[in-house]
Coordinates of C-alpha atoms in Angstrom, one line a residue:
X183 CA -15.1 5.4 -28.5
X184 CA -15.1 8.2 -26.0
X185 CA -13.5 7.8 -22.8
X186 CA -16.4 9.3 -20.0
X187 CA -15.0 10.5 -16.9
X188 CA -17.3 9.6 -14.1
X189 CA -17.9 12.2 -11.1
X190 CA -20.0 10.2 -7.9
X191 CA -23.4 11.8 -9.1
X192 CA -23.1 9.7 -12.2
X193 CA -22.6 6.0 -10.7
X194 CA -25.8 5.1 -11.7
X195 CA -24.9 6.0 -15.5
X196 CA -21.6 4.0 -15.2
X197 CA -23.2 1.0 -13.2
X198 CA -25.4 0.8 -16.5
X199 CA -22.5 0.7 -18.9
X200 CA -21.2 -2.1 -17.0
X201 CA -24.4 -4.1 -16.7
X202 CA -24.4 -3.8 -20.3
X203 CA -21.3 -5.2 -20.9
X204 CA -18.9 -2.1 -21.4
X205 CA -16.0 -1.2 -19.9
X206 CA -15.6 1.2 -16.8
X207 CA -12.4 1.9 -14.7
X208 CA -12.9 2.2 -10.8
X209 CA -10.4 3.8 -7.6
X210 CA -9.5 1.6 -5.2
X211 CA -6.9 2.3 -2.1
X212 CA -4.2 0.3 -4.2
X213 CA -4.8 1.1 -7.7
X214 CA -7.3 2.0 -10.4
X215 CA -8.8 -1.5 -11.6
X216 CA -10.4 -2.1 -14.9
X217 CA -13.8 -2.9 -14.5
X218 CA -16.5 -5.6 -16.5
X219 CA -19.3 -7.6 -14.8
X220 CA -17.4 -10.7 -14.3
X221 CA -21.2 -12.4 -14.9
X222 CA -20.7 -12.0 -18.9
X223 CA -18.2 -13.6 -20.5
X224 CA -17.9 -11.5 -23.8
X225 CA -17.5 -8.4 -21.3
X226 CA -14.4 -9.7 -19.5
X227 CA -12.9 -11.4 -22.5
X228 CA -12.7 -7.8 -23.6
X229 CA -10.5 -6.7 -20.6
X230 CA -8.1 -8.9 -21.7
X231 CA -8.0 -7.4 -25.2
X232 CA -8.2 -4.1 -24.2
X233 CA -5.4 -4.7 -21.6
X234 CA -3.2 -7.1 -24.1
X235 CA -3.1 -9.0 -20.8
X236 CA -1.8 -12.8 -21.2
X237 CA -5.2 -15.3 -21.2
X238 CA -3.9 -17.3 -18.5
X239 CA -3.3 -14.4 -16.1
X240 CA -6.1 -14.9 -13.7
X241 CA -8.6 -11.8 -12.8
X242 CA -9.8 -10.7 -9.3
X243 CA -12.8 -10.7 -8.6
X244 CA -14.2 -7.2 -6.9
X245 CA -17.3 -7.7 -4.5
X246 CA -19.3 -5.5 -2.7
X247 CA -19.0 -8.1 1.0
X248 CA -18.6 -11.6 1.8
X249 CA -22.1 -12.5 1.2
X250 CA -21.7 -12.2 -2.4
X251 CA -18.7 -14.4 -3.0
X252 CA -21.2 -17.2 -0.8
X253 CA -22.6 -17.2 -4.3
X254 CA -19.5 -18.7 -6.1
X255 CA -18.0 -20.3 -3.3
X256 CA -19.9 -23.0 -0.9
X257 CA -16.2 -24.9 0.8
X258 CA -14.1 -22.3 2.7
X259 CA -10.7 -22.0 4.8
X260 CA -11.6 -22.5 8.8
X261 CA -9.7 -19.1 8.9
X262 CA -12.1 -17.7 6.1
X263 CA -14.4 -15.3 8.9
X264 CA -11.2 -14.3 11.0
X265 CA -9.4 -13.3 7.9
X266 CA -12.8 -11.5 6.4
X267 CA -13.5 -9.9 9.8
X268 CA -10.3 -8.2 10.2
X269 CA -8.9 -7.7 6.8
X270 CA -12.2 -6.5 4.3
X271 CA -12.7 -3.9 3.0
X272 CA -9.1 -3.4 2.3
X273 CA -5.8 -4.3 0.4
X274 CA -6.5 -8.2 0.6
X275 CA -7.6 -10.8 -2.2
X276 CA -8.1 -14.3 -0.7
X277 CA -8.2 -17.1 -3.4
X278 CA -11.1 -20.0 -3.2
X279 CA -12.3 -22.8 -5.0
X280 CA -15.3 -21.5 -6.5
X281 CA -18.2 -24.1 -7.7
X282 CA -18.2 -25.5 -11.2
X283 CA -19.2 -23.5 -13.7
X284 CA -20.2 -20.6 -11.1
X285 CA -18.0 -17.6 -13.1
X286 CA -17.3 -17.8 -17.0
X287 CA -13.7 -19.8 -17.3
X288 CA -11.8 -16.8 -18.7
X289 CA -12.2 -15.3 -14.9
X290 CA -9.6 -17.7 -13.4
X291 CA -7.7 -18.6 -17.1
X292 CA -9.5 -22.1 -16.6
X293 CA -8.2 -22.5 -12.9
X294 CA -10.9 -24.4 -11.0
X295 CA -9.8 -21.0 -8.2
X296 CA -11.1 -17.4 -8.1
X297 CA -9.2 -14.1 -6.2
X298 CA -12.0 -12.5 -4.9
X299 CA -11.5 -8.3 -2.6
X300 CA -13.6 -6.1 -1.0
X301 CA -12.3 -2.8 -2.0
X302 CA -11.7 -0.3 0.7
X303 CA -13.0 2.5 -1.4
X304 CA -17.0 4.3 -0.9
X305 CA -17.3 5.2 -4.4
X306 CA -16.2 1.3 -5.7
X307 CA -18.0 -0.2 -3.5
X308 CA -20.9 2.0 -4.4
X309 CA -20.7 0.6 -8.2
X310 CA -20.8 -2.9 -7.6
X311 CA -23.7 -2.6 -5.2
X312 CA -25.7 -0.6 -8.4
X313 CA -24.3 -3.0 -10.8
X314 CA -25.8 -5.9 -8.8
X315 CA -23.0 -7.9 -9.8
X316 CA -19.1 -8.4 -8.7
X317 CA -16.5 -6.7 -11.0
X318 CA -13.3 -8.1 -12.5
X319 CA -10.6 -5.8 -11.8
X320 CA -7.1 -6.0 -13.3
X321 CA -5.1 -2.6 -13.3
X322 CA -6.9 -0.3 -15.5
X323 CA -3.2 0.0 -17.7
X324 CA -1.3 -1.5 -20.3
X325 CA -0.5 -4.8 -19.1
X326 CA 3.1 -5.2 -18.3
X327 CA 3.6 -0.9 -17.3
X328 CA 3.2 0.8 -14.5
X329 CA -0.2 0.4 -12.4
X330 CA -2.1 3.4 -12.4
X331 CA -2.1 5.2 -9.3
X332 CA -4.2 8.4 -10.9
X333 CA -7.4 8.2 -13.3
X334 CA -5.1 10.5 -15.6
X335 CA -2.9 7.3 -15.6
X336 CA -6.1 5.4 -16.8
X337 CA -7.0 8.1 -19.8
X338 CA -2.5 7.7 -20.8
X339 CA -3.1 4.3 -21.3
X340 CA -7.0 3.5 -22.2
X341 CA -8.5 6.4 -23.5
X342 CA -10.5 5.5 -26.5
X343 CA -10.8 2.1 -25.9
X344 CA -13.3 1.6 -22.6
X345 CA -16.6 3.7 -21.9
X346 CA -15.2 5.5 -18.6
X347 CA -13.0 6.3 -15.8
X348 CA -15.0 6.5 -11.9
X349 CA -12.9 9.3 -11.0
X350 CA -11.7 9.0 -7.5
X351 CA -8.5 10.8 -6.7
X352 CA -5.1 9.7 -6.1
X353 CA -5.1 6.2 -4.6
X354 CA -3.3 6.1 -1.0
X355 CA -1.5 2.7 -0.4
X356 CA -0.1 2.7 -4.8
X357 CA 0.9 -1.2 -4.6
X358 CA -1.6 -3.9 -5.6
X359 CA -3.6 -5.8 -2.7
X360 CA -1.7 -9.0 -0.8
X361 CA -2.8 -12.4 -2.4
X362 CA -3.7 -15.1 0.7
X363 CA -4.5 -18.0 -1.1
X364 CA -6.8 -19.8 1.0
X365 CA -8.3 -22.6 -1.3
X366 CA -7.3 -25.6 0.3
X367 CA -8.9 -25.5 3.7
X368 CA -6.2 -28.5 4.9
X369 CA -3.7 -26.5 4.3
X370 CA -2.2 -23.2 5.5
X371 CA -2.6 -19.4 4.2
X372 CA 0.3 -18.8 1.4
X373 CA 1.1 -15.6 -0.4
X374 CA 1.0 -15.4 -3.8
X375 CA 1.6 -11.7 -4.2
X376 CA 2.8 -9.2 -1.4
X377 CA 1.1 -6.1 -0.7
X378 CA 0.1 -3.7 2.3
X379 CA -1.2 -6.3 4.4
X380 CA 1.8 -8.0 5.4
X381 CA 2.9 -11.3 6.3
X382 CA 3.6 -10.3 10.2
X383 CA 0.2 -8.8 10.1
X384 CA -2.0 -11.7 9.2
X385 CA 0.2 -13.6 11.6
X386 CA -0.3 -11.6 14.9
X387 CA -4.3 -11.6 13.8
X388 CA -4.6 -15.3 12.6
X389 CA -2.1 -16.8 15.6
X390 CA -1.0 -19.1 12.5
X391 CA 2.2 -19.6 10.2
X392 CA 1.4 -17.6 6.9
X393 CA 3.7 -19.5 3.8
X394 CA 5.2 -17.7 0.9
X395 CA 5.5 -18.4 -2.0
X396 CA 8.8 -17.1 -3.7
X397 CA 8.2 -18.7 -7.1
X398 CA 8.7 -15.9 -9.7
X399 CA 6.8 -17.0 -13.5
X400 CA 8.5 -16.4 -16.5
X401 CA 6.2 -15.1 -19.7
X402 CA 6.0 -18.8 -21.0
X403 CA 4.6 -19.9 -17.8
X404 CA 0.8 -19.9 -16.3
X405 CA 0.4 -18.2 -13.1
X406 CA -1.7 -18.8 -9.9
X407 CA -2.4 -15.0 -8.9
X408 CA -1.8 -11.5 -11.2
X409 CA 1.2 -10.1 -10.1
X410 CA 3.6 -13.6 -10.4
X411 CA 5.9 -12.8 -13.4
X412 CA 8.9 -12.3 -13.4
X413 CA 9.1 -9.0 -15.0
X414 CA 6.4 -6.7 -14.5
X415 CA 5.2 -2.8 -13.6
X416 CA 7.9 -1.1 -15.9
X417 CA 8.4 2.0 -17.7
X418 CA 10.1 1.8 -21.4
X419 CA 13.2 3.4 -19.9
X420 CA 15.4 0.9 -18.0
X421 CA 15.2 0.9 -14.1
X422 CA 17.7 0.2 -11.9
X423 CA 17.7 -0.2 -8.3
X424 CA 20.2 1.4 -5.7
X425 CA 21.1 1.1 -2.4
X426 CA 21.5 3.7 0.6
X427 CA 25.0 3.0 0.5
X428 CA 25.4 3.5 -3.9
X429 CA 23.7 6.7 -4.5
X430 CA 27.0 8.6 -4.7
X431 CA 28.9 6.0 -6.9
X432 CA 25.6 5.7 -8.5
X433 CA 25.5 9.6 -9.6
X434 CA 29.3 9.3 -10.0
X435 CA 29.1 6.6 -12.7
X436 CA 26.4 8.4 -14.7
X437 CA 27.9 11.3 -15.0
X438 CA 30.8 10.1 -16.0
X439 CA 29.2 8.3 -18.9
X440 CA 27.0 11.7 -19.5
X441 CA 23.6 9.5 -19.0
X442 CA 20.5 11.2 -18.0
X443 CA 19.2 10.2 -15.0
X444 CA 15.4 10.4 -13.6
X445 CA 15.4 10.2 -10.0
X446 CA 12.2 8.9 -7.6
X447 CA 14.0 10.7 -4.8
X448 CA 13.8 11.8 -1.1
X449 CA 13.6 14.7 0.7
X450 CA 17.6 13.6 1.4
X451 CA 18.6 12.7 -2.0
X452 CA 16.8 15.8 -3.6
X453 CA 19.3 17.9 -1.1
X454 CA 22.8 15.9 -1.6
X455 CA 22.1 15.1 -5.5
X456 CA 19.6 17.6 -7.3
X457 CA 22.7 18.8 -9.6
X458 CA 23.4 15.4 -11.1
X459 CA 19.9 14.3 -11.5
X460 CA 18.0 14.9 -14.9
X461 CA 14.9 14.7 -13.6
X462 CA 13.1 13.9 -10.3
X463 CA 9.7 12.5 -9.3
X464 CA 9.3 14.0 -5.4
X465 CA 8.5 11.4 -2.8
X466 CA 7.3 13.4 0.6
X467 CA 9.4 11.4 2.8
X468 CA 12.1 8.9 3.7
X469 CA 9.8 5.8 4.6
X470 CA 8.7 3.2 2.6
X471 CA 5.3 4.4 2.8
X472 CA 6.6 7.2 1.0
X473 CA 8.1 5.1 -1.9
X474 CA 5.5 2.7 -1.9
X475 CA 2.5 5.3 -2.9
X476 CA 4.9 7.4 -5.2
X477 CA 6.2 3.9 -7.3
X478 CA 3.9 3.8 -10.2
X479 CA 3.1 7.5 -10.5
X480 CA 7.0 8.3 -10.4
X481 CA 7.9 5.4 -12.9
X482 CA 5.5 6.9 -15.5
X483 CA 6.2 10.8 -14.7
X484 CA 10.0 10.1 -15.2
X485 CA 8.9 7.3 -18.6
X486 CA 7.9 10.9 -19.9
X487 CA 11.5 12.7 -19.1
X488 CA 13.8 10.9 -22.1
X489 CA 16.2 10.5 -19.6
X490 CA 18.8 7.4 -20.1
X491 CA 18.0 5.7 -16.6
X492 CA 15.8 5.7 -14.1
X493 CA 17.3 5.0 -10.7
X494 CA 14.9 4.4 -7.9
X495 CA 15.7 3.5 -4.0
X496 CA 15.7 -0.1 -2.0
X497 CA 14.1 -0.7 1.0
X498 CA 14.4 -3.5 3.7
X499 CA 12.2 -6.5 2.7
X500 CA 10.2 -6.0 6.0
X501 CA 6.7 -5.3 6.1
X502 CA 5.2 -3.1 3.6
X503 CA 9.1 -3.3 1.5
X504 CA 8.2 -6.7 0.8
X505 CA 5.7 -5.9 -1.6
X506 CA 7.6 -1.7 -2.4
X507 CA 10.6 -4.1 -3.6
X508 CA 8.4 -6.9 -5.5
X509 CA 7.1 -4.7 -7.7
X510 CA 10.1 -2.6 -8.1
X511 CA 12.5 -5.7 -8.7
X512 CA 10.0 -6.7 -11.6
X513 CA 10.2 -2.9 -12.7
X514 CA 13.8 -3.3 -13.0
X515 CA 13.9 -6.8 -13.9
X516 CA 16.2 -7.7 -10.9
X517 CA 18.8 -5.2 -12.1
X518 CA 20.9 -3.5 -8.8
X519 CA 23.4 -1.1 -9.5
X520 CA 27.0 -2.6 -8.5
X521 CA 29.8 -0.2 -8.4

Protein backbone atom coordinates (compact mmCIF):
# COMPACT_ATOMS: atom_id res chain seq x y z
CA UNK A 1 0.00 0.00 0.00
CA UNK A 2 1.12 3.62 -0.63
CA UNK A 3 1.11 6.04 1.93
CA UNK A 4 -0.82 9.41 0.22
CA UNK A 5 0.13 12.61 1.71
CA UNK A 6 -2.91 14.82 1.88
CA UNK A 7 -2.56 18.70 1.03
CA UNK A 8 -6.18 20.80 2.12
CA UNK A 9 -7.34 20.78 -1.68
CA UNK A 10 -7.60 17.05 -1.39
CA UNK A 11 -9.94 16.51 1.78
CA UNK A 12 -12.50 15.48 -0.27
CA UNK A 13 -10.33 12.50 -1.76
CA UNK A 14 -9.25 11.56 1.87
CA UNK A 15 -12.86 11.92 3.38
CA UNK A 16 -13.65 9.19 0.67
CA UNK A 17 -10.96 6.78 1.68
CA UNK A 18 -12.26 7.00 5.08
CA UNK A 19 -16.01 6.52 4.22
CA UNK A 20 -14.79 3.54 2.60
CA UNK A 21 -13.23 2.08 5.33
CA UNK A 22 -9.46 2.96 4.85
CA UNK A 23 -7.21 4.41 6.95
CA UNK A 24 -6.23 8.27 7.01
CA UNK A 25 -4.07 10.17 9.57
CA UNK A 26 -5.30 13.72 10.66
CA UNK A 27 -3.35 17.03 12.67
CA UNK A 28 -4.80 18.01 15.64
CA UNK A 29 -3.29 20.82 18.25
CA UNK A 30 -1.96 17.78 20.39
CA UNK A 31 -0.95 15.17 18.14
CA UNK A 32 -1.45 13.46 14.82
CA UNK A 33 -4.41 10.90 15.38
CA UNK A 34 -5.13 7.87 13.35
CA UNK A 35 -8.14 8.09 11.60
CA UNK A 36 -11.29 5.34 10.64
CA UNK A 37 -15.01 6.08 10.61
CA UNK A 38 -15.74 4.88 13.99
CA UNK A 39 -19.40 3.86 12.26
CA UNK A 40 -17.66 0.52 10.70
CA UNK A 41 -16.40 -1.87 12.68
CA UNK A 42 -13.96 -3.81 10.27
CA UNK A 43 -12.44 -0.10 9.71
CA UNK A 44 -11.49 0.47 13.37
CA UNK A 45 -10.65 -3.08 14.22
CA UNK A 46 -7.95 -2.27 11.65
CA UNK A 47 -6.41 0.68 13.71
CA UNK A 48 -5.77 -1.55 16.27
CA UNK A 49 -3.87 -3.92 13.96
CA UNK A 50 -2.20 -1.41 12.30
CA UNK A 51 -1.21 0.34 15.59
CA UNK A 52 -0.46 -3.16 17.54
CA UNK A 53 -2.47 -1.29 20.05
CA UNK A 54 -3.82 -3.58 23.13
CA UNK A 55 -7.89 -4.50 22.34
CA UNK A 56 -8.95 -3.25 25.56
CA UNK A 57 -7.34 0.26 25.12
CA UNK A 58 -10.35 2.32 24.47
CA UNK A 59 -10.48 4.90 21.27
CA UNK A 60 -11.57 8.56 21.24
CA UNK A 61 -13.90 9.42 19.46
CA UNK A 62 -13.21 12.70 17.03
CA UNK A 63 -16.49 14.82 16.25
CA UNK A 64 -17.06 17.65 14.27
CA UNK A 65 -19.47 19.61 17.49
CA UNK A 66 -21.56 18.59 20.28
CA UNK A 67 -24.50 17.87 18.19
CA UNK A 68 -23.03 14.85 16.82
CA UNK A 69 -22.06 13.05 19.96
CA UNK A 70 -26.33 13.83 20.87
CA UNK A 71 -26.39 10.90 18.45
CA UNK A 72 -24.53 8.36 20.76
CA UNK A 73 -25.27 9.89 23.88
CA UNK A 74 -29.00 10.79 25.26
CA UNK A 75 -27.98 11.04 29.58
CA UNK A 76 -25.37 13.77 30.19
CA UNK A 77 -23.31 15.41 33.17
CA UNK A 78 -25.34 18.83 34.46
CA UNK A 79 -21.91 20.36 33.78
CA UNK A 80 -21.89 18.82 30.16
CA UNK A 81 -22.80 22.57 28.24
CA UNK A 82 -20.45 24.57 30.69
CA UNK A 83 -17.67 22.26 30.08
CA UNK A 84 -18.57 22.11 26.04
CA UNK A 85 -19.02 25.87 25.97
CA UNK A 86 -15.75 26.73 27.28
CA UNK A 87 -13.49 23.93 26.60
CA UNK A 88 -14.46 22.62 22.57
CA UNK A 89 -12.75 22.81 20.09
CA UNK A 90 -9.70 22.12 22.03
CA UNK A 91 -7.34 19.71 24.06
CA UNK A 92 -10.34 18.04 26.02
CA UNK A 93 -12.06 14.49 25.72
CA UNK A 94 -15.02 14.12 28.07
CA UNK A 95 -16.08 10.48 28.58
CA UNK A 96 -20.08 9.48 28.48
CA UNK A 97 -22.28 6.70 28.62
CA UNK A 98 -23.17 6.22 25.13
CA UNK A 99 -26.56 4.19 24.27
CA UNK A 100 -26.49 0.53 23.73
CA UNK A 101 -25.30 -0.61 20.84
CA UNK A 102 -24.86 3.15 19.42
CA UNK A 103 -20.90 2.63 18.29
CA UNK A 104 -19.33 -0.95 17.28
CA UNK A 105 -17.97 -2.49 20.89
CA UNK A 106 -14.26 -2.42 19.76
CA UNK A 107 -14.71 1.61 20.10
CA UNK A 108 -14.78 1.53 23.92
CA UNK A 109 -12.94 -2.28 24.29
CA UNK A 110 -16.52 -3.39 25.40
CA UNK A 111 -16.90 -0.48 28.02
CA UNK A 112 -20.56 0.54 28.07
CA UNK A 113 -18.37 4.49 27.91
CA UNK A 114 -17.09 6.41 24.92
CA UNK A 115 -14.22 9.51 24.94
CA UNK A 116 -15.54 11.75 22.58
CA UNK A 117 -13.21 15.64 21.32
CA UNK A 118 -13.72 18.31 19.18
CA UNK A 119 -10.45 18.93 17.66
CA UNK A 120 -9.17 22.42 17.73
CA UNK A 121 -7.76 22.08 14.22
CA UNK A 122 -9.66 23.71 10.62
CA UNK A 123 -8.30 21.11 8.42
CA UNK A 124 -9.62 18.07 11.04
CA UNK A 125 -12.52 19.35 11.58
CA UNK A 126 -12.99 19.89 7.86
CA UNK A 127 -12.67 15.95 7.36
CA UNK A 128 -15.11 14.70 9.67
CA UNK A 129 -17.70 17.24 8.44
CA UNK A 130 -17.00 15.62 4.56
CA UNK A 131 -16.83 12.21 6.03
CA UNK A 132 -20.32 12.71 7.54
CA UNK A 133 -19.27 10.61 10.27
CA UNK A 134 -17.00 10.99 13.69
CA UNK A 135 -13.44 9.60 13.51
CA UNK A 136 -11.62 7.32 15.93
CA UNK A 137 -8.42 8.84 16.68
CA UNK A 138 -5.54 7.08 18.63
CA UNK A 139 -2.03 8.57 17.90
CA UNK A 140 -1.20 7.86 14.39
CA UNK A 141 2.28 5.80 15.87
CA UNK A 142 3.41 2.62 17.01
CA UNK A 143 1.55 2.02 20.04
CA UNK A 144 3.74 2.23 23.04
CA UNK A 145 6.53 5.12 21.20
CA UNK A 146 6.56 8.42 21.03
CA UNK A 147 3.22 10.32 19.77
CA UNK A 148 3.74 11.95 16.60
CA UNK A 149 4.03 15.53 16.82
CA UNK A 150 4.92 15.84 12.80
CA UNK A 151 3.13 13.91 9.73
CA UNK A 152 6.90 12.85 9.04
CA UNK A 153 6.56 11.07 12.45
CA UNK A 154 3.28 9.40 10.93
CA UNK A 155 5.23 8.24 7.48
CA UNK A 156 8.50 6.72 10.36
CA UNK A 157 6.00 4.69 11.84
CA UNK A 158 2.95 3.91 9.29
CA UNK A 159 4.11 4.28 5.95
CA UNK A 160 2.88 1.36 3.94
CA UNK A 161 0.33 0.31 5.97
CA UNK A 162 -2.70 3.20 5.92
CA UNK A 163 -3.91 5.12 2.71
CA UNK A 164 -2.70 8.68 3.94
CA UNK A 165 -1.38 11.34 6.01
CA UNK A 166 -3.78 15.01 6.11
CA UNK A 167 -0.77 16.99 6.33
CA UNK A 168 -1.05 19.80 8.70
CA UNK A 169 2.21 21.03 10.08
CA UNK A 170 3.78 20.69 13.33
CA UNK A 171 1.24 20.35 16.06
CA UNK A 172 1.42 23.32 18.83
CA UNK A 173 0.41 21.97 22.35
CA UNK A 174 2.63 18.07 21.58
CA UNK A 175 0.89 16.23 24.69
CA UNK A 176 -2.38 14.25 24.20
CA UNK A 177 -5.82 16.13 25.17
CA UNK A 178 -7.00 16.01 29.14
CA UNK A 179 -9.49 13.10 29.86
CA UNK A 180 -12.74 14.54 32.10
CA UNK A 181 -14.61 11.67 32.56
CA UNK A 182 -18.06 12.85 32.99
CA UNK A 183 -20.22 9.65 32.74
CA UNK A 184 -21.83 9.49 35.86
CA UNK A 185 -23.86 12.68 36.14
CA UNK A 186 -24.11 12.05 40.27
CA UNK A 187 -20.83 12.21 40.50
CA UNK A 188 -18.07 14.75 40.04
CA UNK A 189 -15.64 15.48 36.90
CA UNK A 190 -12.35 13.08 37.39
CA UNK A 191 -9.26 13.00 35.27
CA UNK A 192 -8.25 10.08 33.68
CA UNK A 193 -5.33 11.46 31.63
CA UNK A 194 -3.66 15.03 32.10
CA UNK A 195 -3.18 17.26 29.39
CA UNK A 196 -3.22 21.11 28.40
CA UNK A 197 -6.35 21.80 29.93
CA UNK A 198 -5.54 21.57 33.50
CA UNK A 199 -7.09 20.75 36.58
CA UNK A 200 -6.99 24.59 38.02
CA UNK A 201 -8.47 25.44 34.78
CA UNK A 202 -11.70 23.51 34.69
CA UNK A 203 -11.95 24.42 38.29
CA UNK A 204 -11.92 28.34 38.06
CA UNK A 205 -14.52 27.77 34.90
CA UNK A 206 -16.73 24.96 36.48
CA UNK A 207 -16.67 26.60 40.26
CA UNK A 208 -16.52 22.74 41.17
CA UNK A 209 -13.93 20.19 42.77
CA UNK A 210 -12.33 18.29 39.61
CA UNK A 211 -10.98 14.57 41.07
CA UNK A 212 -7.94 12.75 39.83
CA UNK A 213 -7.40 9.80 39.29
CA UNK A 214 -3.70 8.66 40.15
CA UNK A 215 -4.22 4.96 39.30
CA UNK A 216 -1.41 4.01 36.84
CA UNK A 217 -2.40 0.30 34.70
CA UNK A 218 0.03 -2.17 34.27
CA UNK A 219 0.03 -4.10 30.60
CA UNK A 220 -2.00 -6.95 32.20
CA UNK A 221 -4.68 -4.57 33.23
CA UNK A 222 -7.74 -2.96 31.20
CA UNK A 223 -7.85 0.71 31.18
CA UNK A 224 -10.63 3.37 31.42
CA UNK A 225 -9.02 6.14 29.05
CA UNK A 226 -5.84 5.79 26.40
CA UNK A 227 -2.98 7.14 28.02
CA UNK A 228 -3.40 5.01 31.68
CA UNK A 229 -0.37 2.57 31.56
CA UNK A 230 2.11 2.52 33.26
CA UNK A 231 4.72 2.72 30.84
CA UNK A 232 4.06 4.50 27.78
CA UNK A 233 5.49 7.31 24.95
CA UNK A 234 9.08 5.85 24.78
CA UNK A 235 11.94 5.70 22.48
CA UNK A 236 14.01 2.19 22.30
CA UNK A 237 16.85 4.06 24.04
CA UNK A 238 16.35 4.34 27.86
CA UNK A 239 15.16 7.70 29.27
CA UNK A 240 15.96 9.09 32.30
CA UNK A 241 14.69 12.02 34.02
CA UNK A 242 16.84 14.85 35.82
CA UNK A 243 16.38 17.51 38.01
CA UNK A 244 17.51 21.29 37.86
CA UNK A 245 19.60 20.60 40.68
CA UNK A 246 21.40 16.99 38.79
CA UNK A 247 22.30 18.16 35.49
CA UNK A 248 26.04 18.58 36.50
CA UNK A 249 26.36 15.20 38.47
CA UNK A 250 24.16 13.97 35.78
CA UNK A 251 26.87 14.88 32.90
CA UNK A 252 29.60 14.08 35.47
CA UNK A 253 28.44 10.46 35.91
CA UNK A 254 28.14 9.82 32.15
CA UNK A 255 31.24 10.82 31.27
CA UNK A 256 32.77 9.08 33.61
CA UNK A 257 31.34 5.80 32.46
CA UNK A 258 32.02 7.21 28.64
CA UNK A 259 28.06 6.86 27.82
CA UNK A 260 26.65 8.80 25.08
CA UNK A 261 24.18 11.06 26.02
CA UNK A 262 21.13 12.68 23.88
CA UNK A 263 20.02 15.73 25.46
CA UNK A 264 16.23 17.52 25.07
CA UNK A 265 17.90 20.60 26.29
CA UNK A 266 17.47 24.37 27.04
CA UNK A 267 18.69 27.41 25.83
CA UNK A 268 20.66 27.11 29.53
CA UNK A 269 21.78 23.66 29.35
CA UNK A 270 22.85 23.95 25.63
CA UNK A 271 25.33 26.92 27.09
CA UNK A 272 26.69 25.18 30.43
CA UNK A 273 26.82 21.46 28.87
CA UNK A 274 27.06 21.30 24.95
CA UNK A 275 30.66 19.63 25.36
CA UNK A 276 29.45 16.64 27.33
CA UNK A 277 26.32 16.05 25.42
CA UNK A 278 26.27 13.50 22.39
CA UNK A 279 23.53 14.84 20.95
CA UNK A 280 20.81 17.48 21.48
CA UNK A 281 17.17 17.95 20.47
CA UNK A 282 16.79 22.16 20.88
CA UNK A 283 13.78 23.21 22.95
CA UNK A 284 13.32 27.27 22.26
CA UNK A 285 12.98 28.05 25.85
CA UNK A 286 13.07 27.32 29.59
CA UNK A 287 9.23 26.85 30.18
CA UNK A 288 7.30 24.00 30.20
CA UNK A 289 5.52 25.02 27.26
CA UNK A 290 8.71 24.64 25.70
CA UNK A 291 9.30 20.98 26.87
CA UNK A 292 5.89 20.08 26.59
CA UNK A 293 5.71 20.74 22.50
CA UNK A 294 9.33 19.53 21.96
CA UNK A 295 8.67 15.84 24.10
CA UNK A 296 7.72 13.48 21.43
CA UNK A 297 9.62 15.16 18.51
CA UNK A 298 12.88 15.29 20.72
CA UNK A 299 12.35 11.55 22.06
CA UNK A 300 12.30 10.29 18.50
CA UNK A 301 15.12 12.78 16.90
CA UNK A 302 17.50 11.63 19.69
CA UNK A 303 15.93 7.49 19.32
CA UNK A 304 17.79 8.18 15.89
CA UNK A 305 21.32 9.35 17.54
CA UNK A 306 22.69 5.73 19.07
CA UNK A 307 23.45 7.41 21.94
CA UNK A 308 23.51 5.30 25.36
CA UNK A 309 20.90 7.59 27.27
CA UNK A 310 18.58 9.99 26.81
CA UNK A 311 18.36 12.48 29.64
CA UNK A 312 15.42 14.86 29.52
CA UNK A 313 14.43 17.71 32.13
CA UNK A 314 11.55 17.77 35.17
CA UNK A 315 9.24 20.18 35.66
CA UNK A 316 6.85 21.19 38.67
CA UNK A 317 3.71 19.05 38.55
CA UNK A 318 1.65 22.38 38.19
CA UNK A 319 -0.49 23.12 35.43
CA UNK A 320 0.58 22.08 32.08
CA UNK A 321 3.84 19.84 34.01
CA UNK A 322 1.17 17.68 35.23
CA UNK A 323 0.55 16.15 32.02
CA UNK A 324 4.77 17.31 30.41
CA UNK A 325 5.76 14.84 33.45
CA UNK A 326 2.99 12.09 32.88
CA UNK A 327 3.96 11.30 29.79
CA UNK A 328 7.66 11.72 30.39
CA UNK A 329 7.54 9.47 33.66
CA UNK A 330 5.91 6.72 31.39
CA UNK A 331 8.80 7.52 28.73
CA UNK A 332 11.16 6.80 31.38
CA UNK A 333 9.31 4.29 33.17
CA UNK A 334 9.62 6.29 36.52
CA UNK A 335 13.40 6.19 36.31
CA UNK A 336 15.07 9.73 37.99
CA UNK A 337 18.61 10.02 37.93
CA UNK A 338 19.98 9.88 41.75
CA UNK A 339 23.50 10.92 42.24
Amino acid sequence: METKRFNQQEITEAAKILRQGGLVAFPSETVYGLGANATLEDAVKQVFIVKGRPSDNPLIVHVENFEQVKQYVDVFHPLTETIVEKFWPGPLTLIFKIKSDALPRVVSAGLSTVSFRMPDHPLTLALIKEVGAPLVGPSANTSGRPSPTQSEHVYHDLNGKIAGILEGGSTTIGVESTVLDISDPTQPPMILRPGAVTKEALEAALKVPILVDQHLVEESQAPRSPGMKYKHYAPKTTVWMVHSDDWQAAFDWATSNHFKIGVLASPTLQERFSNQMTAIYPLTDETVTAAAKGLFAGLRALDEEQVDLIFAPVFSETGLGVAYMNRLKKAANQHFFKP
